[in-house]
PDB file of C-alpha atoms in Angstrom:
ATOM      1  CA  UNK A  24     -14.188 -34.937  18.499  1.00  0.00           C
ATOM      2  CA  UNK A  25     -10.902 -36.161  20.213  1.00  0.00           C
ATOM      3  CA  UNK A  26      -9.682 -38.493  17.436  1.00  0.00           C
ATOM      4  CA  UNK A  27     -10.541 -35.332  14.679  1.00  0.00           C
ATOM      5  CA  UNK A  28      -8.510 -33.384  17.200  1.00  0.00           C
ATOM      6  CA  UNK A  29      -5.841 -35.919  17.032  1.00  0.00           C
ATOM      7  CA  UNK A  30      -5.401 -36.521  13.380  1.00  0.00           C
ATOM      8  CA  UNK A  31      -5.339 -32.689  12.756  1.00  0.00           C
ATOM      9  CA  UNK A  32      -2.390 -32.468  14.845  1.00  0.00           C
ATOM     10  CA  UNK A  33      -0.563 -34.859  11.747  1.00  0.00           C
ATOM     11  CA  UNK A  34      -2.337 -32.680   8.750  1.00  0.00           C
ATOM     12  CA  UNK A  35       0.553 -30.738   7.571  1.00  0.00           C
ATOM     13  CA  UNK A  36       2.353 -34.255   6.679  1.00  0.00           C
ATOM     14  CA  UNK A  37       0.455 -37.010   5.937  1.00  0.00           C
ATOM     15  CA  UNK A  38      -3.230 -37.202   6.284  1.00  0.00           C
ATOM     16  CA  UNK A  39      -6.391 -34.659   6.329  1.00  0.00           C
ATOM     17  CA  UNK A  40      -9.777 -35.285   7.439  1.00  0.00           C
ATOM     18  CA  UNK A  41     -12.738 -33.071   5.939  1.00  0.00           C
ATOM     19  CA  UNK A  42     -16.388 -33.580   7.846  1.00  0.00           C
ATOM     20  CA  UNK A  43     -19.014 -35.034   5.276  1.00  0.00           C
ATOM     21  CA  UNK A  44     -21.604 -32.578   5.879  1.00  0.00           C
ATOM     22  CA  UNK A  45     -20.551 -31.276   8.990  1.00  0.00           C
ATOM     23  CA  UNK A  46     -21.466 -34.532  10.836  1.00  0.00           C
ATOM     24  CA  UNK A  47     -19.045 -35.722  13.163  1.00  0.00           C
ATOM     25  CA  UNK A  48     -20.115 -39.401  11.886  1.00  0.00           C
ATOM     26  CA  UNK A  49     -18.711 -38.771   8.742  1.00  0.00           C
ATOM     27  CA  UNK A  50     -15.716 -38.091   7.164  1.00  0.00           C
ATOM     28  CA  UNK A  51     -13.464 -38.151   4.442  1.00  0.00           C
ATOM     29  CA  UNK A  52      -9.528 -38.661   5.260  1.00  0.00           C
ATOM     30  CA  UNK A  53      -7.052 -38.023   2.757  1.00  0.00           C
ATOM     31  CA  UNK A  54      -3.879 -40.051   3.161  1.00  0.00           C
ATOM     32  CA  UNK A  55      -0.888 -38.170   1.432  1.00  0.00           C
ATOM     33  CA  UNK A  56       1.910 -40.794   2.176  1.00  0.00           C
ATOM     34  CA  UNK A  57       1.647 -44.713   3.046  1.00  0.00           C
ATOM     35  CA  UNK A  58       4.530 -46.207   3.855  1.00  0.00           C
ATOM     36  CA  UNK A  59       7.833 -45.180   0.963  1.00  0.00           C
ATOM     37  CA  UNK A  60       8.702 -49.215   1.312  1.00  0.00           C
ATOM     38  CA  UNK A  61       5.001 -50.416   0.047  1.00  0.00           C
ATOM     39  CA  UNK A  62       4.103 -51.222  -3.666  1.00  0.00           C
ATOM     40  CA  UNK A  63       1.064 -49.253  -3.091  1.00  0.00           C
ATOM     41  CA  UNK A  64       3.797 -45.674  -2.139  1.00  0.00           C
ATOM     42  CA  UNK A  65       5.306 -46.742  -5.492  1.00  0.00           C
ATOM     43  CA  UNK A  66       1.903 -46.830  -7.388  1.00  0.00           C
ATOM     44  CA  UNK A  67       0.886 -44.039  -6.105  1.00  0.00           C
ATOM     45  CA  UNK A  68       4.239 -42.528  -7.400  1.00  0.00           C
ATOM     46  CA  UNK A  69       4.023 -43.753 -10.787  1.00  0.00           C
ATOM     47  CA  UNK A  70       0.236 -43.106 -11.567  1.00  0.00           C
ATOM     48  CA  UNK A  71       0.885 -39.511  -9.853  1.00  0.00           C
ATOM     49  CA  UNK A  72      -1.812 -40.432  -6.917  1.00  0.00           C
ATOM     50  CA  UNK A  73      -1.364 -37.302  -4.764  1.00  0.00           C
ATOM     51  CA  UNK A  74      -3.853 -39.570  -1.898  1.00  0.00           C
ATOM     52  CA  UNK A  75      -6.136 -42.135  -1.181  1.00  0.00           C
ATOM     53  CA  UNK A  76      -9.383 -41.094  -0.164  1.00  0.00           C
ATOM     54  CA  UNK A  77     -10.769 -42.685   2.635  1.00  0.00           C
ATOM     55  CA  UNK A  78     -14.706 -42.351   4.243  1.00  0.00           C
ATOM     56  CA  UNK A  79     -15.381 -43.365   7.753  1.00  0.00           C
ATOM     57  CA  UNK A  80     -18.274 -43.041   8.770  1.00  0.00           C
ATOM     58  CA  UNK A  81     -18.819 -43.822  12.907  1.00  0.00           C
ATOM     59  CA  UNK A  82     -21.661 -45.960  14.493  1.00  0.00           C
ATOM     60  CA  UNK A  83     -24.178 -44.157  17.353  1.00  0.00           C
ATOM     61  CA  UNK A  84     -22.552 -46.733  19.807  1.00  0.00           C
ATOM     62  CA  UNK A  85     -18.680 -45.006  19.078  1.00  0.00           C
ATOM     63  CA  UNK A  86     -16.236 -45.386  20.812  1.00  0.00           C
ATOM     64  CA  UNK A  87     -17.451 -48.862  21.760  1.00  0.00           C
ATOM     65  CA  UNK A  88     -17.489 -49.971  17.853  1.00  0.00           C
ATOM     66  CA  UNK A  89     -15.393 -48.841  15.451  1.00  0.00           C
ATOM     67  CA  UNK A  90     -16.287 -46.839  12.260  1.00  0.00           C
ATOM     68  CA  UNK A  91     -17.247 -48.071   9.000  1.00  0.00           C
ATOM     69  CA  UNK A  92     -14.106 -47.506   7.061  1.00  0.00           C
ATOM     70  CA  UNK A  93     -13.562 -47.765   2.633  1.00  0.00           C
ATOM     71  CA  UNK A  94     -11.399 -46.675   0.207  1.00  0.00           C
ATOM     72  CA  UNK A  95     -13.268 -43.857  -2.007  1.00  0.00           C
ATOM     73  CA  UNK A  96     -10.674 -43.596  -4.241  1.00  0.00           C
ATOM     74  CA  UNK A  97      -8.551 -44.332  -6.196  1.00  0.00           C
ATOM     75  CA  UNK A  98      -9.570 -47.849  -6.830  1.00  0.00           C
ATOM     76  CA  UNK A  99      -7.365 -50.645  -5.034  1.00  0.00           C
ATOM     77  CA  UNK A 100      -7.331 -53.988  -5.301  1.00  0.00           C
ATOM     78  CA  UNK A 101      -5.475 -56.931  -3.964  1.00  0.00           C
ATOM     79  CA  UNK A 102      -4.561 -56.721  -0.195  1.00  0.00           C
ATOM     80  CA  UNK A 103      -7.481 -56.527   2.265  1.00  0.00           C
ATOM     81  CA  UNK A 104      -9.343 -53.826   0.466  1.00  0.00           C
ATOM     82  CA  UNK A 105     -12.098 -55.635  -0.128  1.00  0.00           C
ATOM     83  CA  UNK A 106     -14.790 -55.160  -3.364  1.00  0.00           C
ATOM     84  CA  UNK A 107     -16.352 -51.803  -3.094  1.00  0.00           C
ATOM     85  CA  UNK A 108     -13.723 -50.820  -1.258  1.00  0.00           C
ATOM     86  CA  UNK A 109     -14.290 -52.077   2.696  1.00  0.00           C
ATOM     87  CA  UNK A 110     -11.308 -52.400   4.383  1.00  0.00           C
ATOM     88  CA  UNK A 111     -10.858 -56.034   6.033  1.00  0.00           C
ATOM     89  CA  UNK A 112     -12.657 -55.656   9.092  1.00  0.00           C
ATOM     90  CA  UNK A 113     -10.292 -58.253  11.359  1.00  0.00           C
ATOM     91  CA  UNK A 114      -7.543 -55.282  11.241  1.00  0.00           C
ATOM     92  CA  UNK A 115      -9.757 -52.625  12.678  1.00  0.00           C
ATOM     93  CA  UNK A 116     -10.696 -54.254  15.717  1.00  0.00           C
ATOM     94  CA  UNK A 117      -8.907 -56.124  18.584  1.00  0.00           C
ATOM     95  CA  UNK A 118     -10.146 -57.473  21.801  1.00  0.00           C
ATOM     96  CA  UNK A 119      -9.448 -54.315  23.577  1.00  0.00           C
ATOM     97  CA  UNK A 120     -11.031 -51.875  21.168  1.00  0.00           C
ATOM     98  CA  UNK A 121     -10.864 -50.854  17.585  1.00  0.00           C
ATOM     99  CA  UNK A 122      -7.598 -49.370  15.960  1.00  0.00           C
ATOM    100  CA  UNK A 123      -7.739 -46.851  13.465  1.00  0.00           C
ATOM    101  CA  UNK A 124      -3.942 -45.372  12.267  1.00  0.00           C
ATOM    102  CA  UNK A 125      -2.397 -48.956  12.311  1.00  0.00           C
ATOM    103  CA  UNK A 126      -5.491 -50.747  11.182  1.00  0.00           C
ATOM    104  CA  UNK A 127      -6.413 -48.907   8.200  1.00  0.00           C
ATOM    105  CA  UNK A 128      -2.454 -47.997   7.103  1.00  0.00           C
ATOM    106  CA  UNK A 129      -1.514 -52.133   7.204  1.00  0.00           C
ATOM    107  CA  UNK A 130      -5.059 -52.314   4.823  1.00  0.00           C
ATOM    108  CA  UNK A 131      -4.070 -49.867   2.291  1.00  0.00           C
ATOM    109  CA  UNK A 132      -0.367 -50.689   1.935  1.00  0.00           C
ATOM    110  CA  UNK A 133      -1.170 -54.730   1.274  1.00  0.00           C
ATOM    111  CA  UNK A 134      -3.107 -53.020  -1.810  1.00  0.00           C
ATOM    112  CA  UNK A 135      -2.528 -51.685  -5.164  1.00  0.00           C
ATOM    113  CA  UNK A 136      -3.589 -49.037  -7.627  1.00  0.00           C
ATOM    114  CA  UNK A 137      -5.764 -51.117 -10.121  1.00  0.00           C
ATOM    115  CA  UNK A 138      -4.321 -49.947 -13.655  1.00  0.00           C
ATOM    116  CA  UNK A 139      -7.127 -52.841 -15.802  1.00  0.00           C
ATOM    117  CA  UNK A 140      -8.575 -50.522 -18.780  1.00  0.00           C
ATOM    118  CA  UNK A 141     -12.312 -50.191 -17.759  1.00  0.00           C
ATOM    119  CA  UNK A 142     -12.062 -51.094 -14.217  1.00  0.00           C
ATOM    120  CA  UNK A 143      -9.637 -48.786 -13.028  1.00  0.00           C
ATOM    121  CA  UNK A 144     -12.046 -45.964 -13.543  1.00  0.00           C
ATOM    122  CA  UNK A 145     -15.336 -47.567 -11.945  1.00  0.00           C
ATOM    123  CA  UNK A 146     -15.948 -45.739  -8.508  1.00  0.00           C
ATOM    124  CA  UNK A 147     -16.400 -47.852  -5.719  1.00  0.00           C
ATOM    125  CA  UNK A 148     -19.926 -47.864  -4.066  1.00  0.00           C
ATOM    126  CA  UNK A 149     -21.013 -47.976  -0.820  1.00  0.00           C
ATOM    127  CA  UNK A 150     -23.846 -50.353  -1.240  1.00  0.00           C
ATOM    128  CA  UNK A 151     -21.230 -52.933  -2.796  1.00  0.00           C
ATOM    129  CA  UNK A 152     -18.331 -52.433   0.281  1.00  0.00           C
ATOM    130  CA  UNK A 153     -21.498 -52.926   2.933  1.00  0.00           C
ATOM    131  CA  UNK A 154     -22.523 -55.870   1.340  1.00  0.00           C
ATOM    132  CA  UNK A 155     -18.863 -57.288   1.134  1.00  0.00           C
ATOM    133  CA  UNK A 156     -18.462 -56.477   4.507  1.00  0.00           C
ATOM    134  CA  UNK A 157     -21.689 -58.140   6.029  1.00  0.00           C
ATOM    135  CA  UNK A 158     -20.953 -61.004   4.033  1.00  0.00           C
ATOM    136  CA  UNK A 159     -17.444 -61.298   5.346  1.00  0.00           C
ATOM    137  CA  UNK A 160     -18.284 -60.743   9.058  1.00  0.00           C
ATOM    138  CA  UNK A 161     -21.442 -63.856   8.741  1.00  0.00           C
ATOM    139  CA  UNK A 162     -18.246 -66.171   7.559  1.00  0.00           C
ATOM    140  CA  UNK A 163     -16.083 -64.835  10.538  1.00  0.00           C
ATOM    141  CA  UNK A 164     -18.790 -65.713  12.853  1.00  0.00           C
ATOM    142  CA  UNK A 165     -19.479 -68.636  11.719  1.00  0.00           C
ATOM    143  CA  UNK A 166     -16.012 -70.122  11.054  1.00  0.00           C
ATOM    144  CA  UNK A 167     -13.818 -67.553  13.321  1.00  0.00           C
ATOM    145  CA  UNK A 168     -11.094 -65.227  12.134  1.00  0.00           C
ATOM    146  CA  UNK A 169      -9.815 -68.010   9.502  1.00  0.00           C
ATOM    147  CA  UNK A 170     -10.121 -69.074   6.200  1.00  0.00           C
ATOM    148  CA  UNK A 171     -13.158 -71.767   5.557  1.00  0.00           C
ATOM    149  CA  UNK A 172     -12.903 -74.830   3.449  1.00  0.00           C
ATOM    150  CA  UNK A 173     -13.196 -74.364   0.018  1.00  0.00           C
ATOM    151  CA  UNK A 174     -16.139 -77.069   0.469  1.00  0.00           C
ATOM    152  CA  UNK A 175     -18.160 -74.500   2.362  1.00  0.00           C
ATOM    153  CA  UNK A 176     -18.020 -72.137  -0.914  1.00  0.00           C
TER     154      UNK A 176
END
């Protein structure tokens, strides 16, 4: 309840969270403005994007872990939006706890607005950004927070 408190105190300018459902576990954050030096501000510019549309959706154990976070829409690519949408999972955690303003906002503004005919309109899915995002923590466990040889596939 403190963090919902805390991001409706920035509503009126850049970002606004609706509860999925009412739950507290769930929500969907629109972000009206990303940084106005990223590619992504000037994609969402010229392909009249009025937001990205975020879910988070937070574990039982919260504040301890952090949430579950994806890009709904529209679709990005490139960056560390990963497929179905995950956000790299590295930048919303730190050894002292999980960050969700920075973490998230350095995600999205690596990324772009895919424009590809066909693709660009295929929704992301949740099933596909949890499996992307199990997959990528088993490598970072196994090999640590850094790229593994190309041998290892």
């Amino acid at each position: 309840m403190k963090e919902l408190q805390d991001i409706a105190r920035l509503s009126d300018r850049f970002i606004s969270v609706e509860l999925v459902d009412e739950s507290l576990f769930d929500w969907n954050v629109k972000l009206h403005q990303v940084d106005k030096d990223s590619v992504l501000w000037q994609d969402m510019k010229e392909t009249n994007t009025e937001y990205i549309l975020l879910n988070l959706t937070f574990p039982d154990n919260f504040p301890f872990s952090p949430p579950f976070m994806r890009v709904l829409s529209p679709r990005l690519e490139n960056g560390y939006v990963l497929d179905g949408g995950a956000l790299f999972p590295k930048l919303n955690t730190s050894p002292r706890g999980w960050i969700l303003k920075q973490g998230f906002l350095f995600c999205l503004v690596q990324g772009r607005i895919c424009r590809k005919a066909g693709k660009s309109k295929k929704s992301f899915s949740r099933k596909e950004a949890e499996a992307t995002f199990k997959s990528l923590v088993k490598t970072h466990e196994k090999y640590g927070w850094v790229t593994p040889p190309v041998s290892d596939g």
